[in-house]
Structure formats: structure tokens, C-alpha cells
PDB file of C-alpha atoms in Angstrom:
ATOM      1  CA  VAL A   1      47.216 -35.357  29.522  1.00  0.00           C
ATOM      2  CA  GLY A   2      43.795 -36.130  30.843  1.00  0.00           C
ATOM      3  CA  ILE A   3      41.453 -33.405  31.794  1.00  0.00           C
ATOM      4  CA  VAL A   4      43.768 -30.574  30.559  1.00  0.00           C
ATOM      5  CA  GLY A   5      44.033 -31.999  27.083  1.00  0.00           C
ATOM      6  CA  LYS A   6      41.645 -29.306  25.954  1.00  0.00           C
ATOM      7  CA  PHE A   7      44.486 -26.740  26.343  1.00  0.00           C
ATOM      8  CA  GLY A   8      46.834 -28.507  23.975  1.00  0.00           C
ATOM      9  CA  THR A   9      50.366 -27.261  24.199  1.00  0.00           C
ATOM     10  CA  ARG A  10      49.243 -23.823  25.390  1.00  0.00           C
ATOM     11  CA  TYR A  11      50.020 -22.138  28.798  1.00  0.00           C
ATOM     12  CA  GLY A  12      53.071 -24.282  29.764  1.00  0.00           C
ATOM     13  CA  ALA A  13      53.395 -27.637  31.461  1.00  0.00           C
ATOM     14  CA  SER A  14      53.609 -26.452  35.058  1.00  0.00           C
ATOM     15  CA  LEU A  15      50.463 -24.336  34.783  1.00  0.00           C
ATOM     16  CA  ARG A  16      48.539 -27.224  33.086  1.00  0.00           C
ATOM     17  CA  LYS A  17      49.661 -29.520  35.928  1.00  0.00           C
ATOM     18  CA  GLN A  18      48.234 -27.123  38.534  1.00  0.00           C
ATOM     19  CA  VAL A  19      44.994 -26.811  36.595  1.00  0.00           C
ATOM     20  CA  LYS A  20      44.794 -30.531  36.339  1.00  0.00           C
ATOM     21  CA  LYS A  21      45.078 -30.930  40.071  1.00  0.00           C
ATOM     22  CA  THR A  22      42.282 -28.434  40.908  1.00  0.00           C
ATOM     23  CA  GLU A  23      39.981 -29.671  38.023  1.00  0.00           C
ATOM     24  CA  ILE A  24      40.228 -33.298  39.222  1.00  0.00           C
ATOM     25  CA  LEU A  25      39.346 -32.187  42.777  1.00  0.00           C
ATOM     26  CA  GLN A  26      36.246 -30.197  41.709  1.00  0.00           C
ATOM     27  CA  ARG A  27      34.877 -32.890  39.429  1.00  0.00           C
ATOM     28  CA  GLU A  28      35.226 -35.608  42.062  1.00  0.00           C
ATOM     29  CA  THR A  29      32.278 -36.942  44.030  1.00  0.00           C
ATOM     30  CA  TYR A  30      32.531 -36.548  47.819  1.00  0.00           C
ATOM     31  CA  VAL A  31      30.970 -38.248  50.782  1.00  0.00           C
ATOM     32  CA  CYS A  32      27.861 -36.441  52.006  1.00  0.00           C
ATOM     33  CA  PRO A  33      28.255 -35.528  55.746  1.00  0.00           C
ATOM     34  CA  PHE A  34      24.417 -36.081  56.228  1.00  0.00           C
ATOM     35  CA  CYS A  35      23.635 -39.365  54.558  1.00  0.00           C
ATOM     36  CA  GLY A  36      27.090 -40.815  54.099  1.00  0.00           C
ATOM     37  CA  LYS A  37      26.784 -41.624  50.430  1.00  0.00           C
ATOM     38  CA  THR A  38      29.472 -40.726  47.930  1.00  0.00           C
ATOM     39  CA  ALA A  39      27.127 -38.593  45.909  1.00  0.00           C
ATOM     40  CA  THR A  40      28.036 -34.995  46.626  1.00  0.00           C
ATOM     41  CA  LYS A  41      28.899 -33.010  43.491  1.00  0.00           C
ATOM     42  CA  ARG A  42      29.771 -29.349  42.857  1.00  0.00           C
ATOM     43  CA  THR A  43      26.994 -27.425  41.175  1.00  0.00           C
ATOM     44  CA  ALA A  44      28.706 -23.904  41.230  1.00  0.00           C
ATOM     45  CA  CYS A  45      31.606 -22.268  43.026  1.00  0.00           C
ATOM     46  CA  GLY A  46      31.290 -23.191  46.716  1.00  0.00           C
ATOM     47  CA  ILE A  47      27.912 -24.785  46.313  1.00  0.00           C
ATOM     48  CA  TRP A  48      27.755 -28.684  46.619  1.00  0.00           C
ATOM     49  CA  GLU A  49      24.616 -30.828  46.206  1.00  0.00           C
ATOM     50  CA  CYS A  50      24.190 -34.417  47.396  1.00  0.00           C
ATOM     51  CA  LYS A  51      22.303 -36.530  44.829  1.00  0.00           C
ATOM     52  CA  GLY A  52      21.370 -39.021  47.553  1.00  0.00           C
ATOM     53  CA  CYS A  53      19.536 -36.854  50.108  1.00  0.00           C
ATOM     54  CA  ARG A  54      19.169 -33.680  47.859  1.00  0.00           C
ATOM     55  CA  LYS A  55      20.833 -31.432  50.459  1.00  0.00           C
ATOM     56  CA  VAL A  56      22.703 -28.380  49.327  1.00  0.00           C
ATOM     57  CA  LEU A  57      25.955 -27.572  51.150  1.00  0.00           C
ATOM     58  CA  ALA A  58      28.301 -24.640  51.237  1.00  0.00           C
ATOM     59  CA  GLY A  59      31.950 -25.642  50.892  1.00  0.00           C
ATOM     60  CA  GLY A  60      35.174 -24.768  49.261  1.00  0.00           C
ATOM     61  CA  ALA A  61      35.401 -23.521  45.646  1.00  0.00           C
ATOM     62  CA  TRP A  62      37.278 -26.621  44.383  1.00  0.00           C
ATOM     63  CA  GLN A  63      36.719 -29.241  47.079  1.00  0.00           C
ATOM     64  CA  LEU A  64      33.905 -29.857  49.602  1.00  0.00           C
ATOM     65  CA  SER A  65      35.950 -28.981  52.769  1.00  0.00           C
ATOM     66  CA  THR A  66      38.948 -26.734  52.723  1.00  0.00           C
ATOM     67  CA  ALA A  67      41.975 -27.109  55.013  1.00  0.00           C
ATOM     68  CA  ALA A  68      40.865 -24.084  56.985  1.00  0.00           C
ATOM     69  CA  ALA A  69      37.405 -25.560  57.436  1.00  0.00           C
ATOM     70  CA  VAL A  70      38.840 -28.845  58.729  1.00  0.00           C
ATOM     71  CA  THR A  71      41.052 -27.000  61.202  1.00  0.00           C
ATOM     72  CA  ALA A  72      38.151 -24.825  62.486  1.00  0.00           C
ATOM     73  CA  ARG A  73      35.863 -27.872  62.825  1.00  0.00           C
ATOM     74  CA  SER A  74      38.592 -29.863  64.859  1.00  0.00           C
ATOM     75  CA  THR A  75      39.209 -26.702  67.015  1.00  0.00           C
ATOM     76  CA  ILE A  76      35.571 -26.313  67.820  1.00  0.00           C
ATOM     77  CA  ALA A  77      35.166 -29.961  68.646  1.00  0.00           C
ATOM     78  CA  ARG A  78      38.255 -29.836  70.901  1.00  0.00           C
ATOM     79  CA  LEU A  79      36.933 -26.716  72.765  1.00  0.00           C
ATOM     80  CA  ARG A  80      33.482 -28.240  73.150  1.00  0.00           C
ATOM     81  CA  LYS A  81      34.963 -31.350  74.686  1.00  0.00           C
ATOM     82  CA  GLN A  82      37.027 -29.290  77.089  1.00  0.00           C
ATOM     83  CA  ARG A  83      33.991 -27.303  78.168  1.00  0.00           C
ATOM     84  CA  GLU A  84      31.889 -30.481  78.756  1.00  0.00           C
ATOM     85  CA  GLU A  85      34.735 -31.977  80.890  1.00  0.00           C
ATOM     86  CA  ALA A  86      34.955 -28.845  82.909  1.00  0.00           C
ATOM     87  CA  GLU A  87      31.249 -28.906  83.735  1.00  0.00           C
TER      88      GLU A  87
END
């Protein structure tokens, strides 16, 4: 049951499983990209704060970095590397 035990038998098993997955992701602590500590927690929807270095980050609604953000970051890094090699 875990984190969705608060719902009891309401809303159906498959919906509770989906909610469980997202709630576990949003309550996790993540690694801070600035200080490297596992101390980044969600304060509000899309707002994440590191307890170690006190930085406030913008991220995904339920997890710190979304799949689209990871793709964009890797694409930007690849294009920068290509531009540096061309120069």
C-alpha cells in the first residue's frame, strides 16, 4: 500500500499505482547539480531547493529533471562540442 494508503479502497487499483509512482518521485531527495549533495527536495510544483547549498532550482513538477530537459541538455552539449571542434 505505502504512500497511497491514505486513499483506502477508493479510485481503483491502477489509478492508485500511478499516483504511487509519481508521489514517490516527488518526495524523493535528488542530487544537487551545484554542490553534489543528495539534499534537493521539492518545495512547490516545479520548484526545488537544495538544503546543502540553499540554491533554488526550477525543474519538473514531480521530479527534478524531466525527460525533455535531459534530451535538451544532451543536445546542447553535443552541439557545443561540434562547434568547438569546427573552430
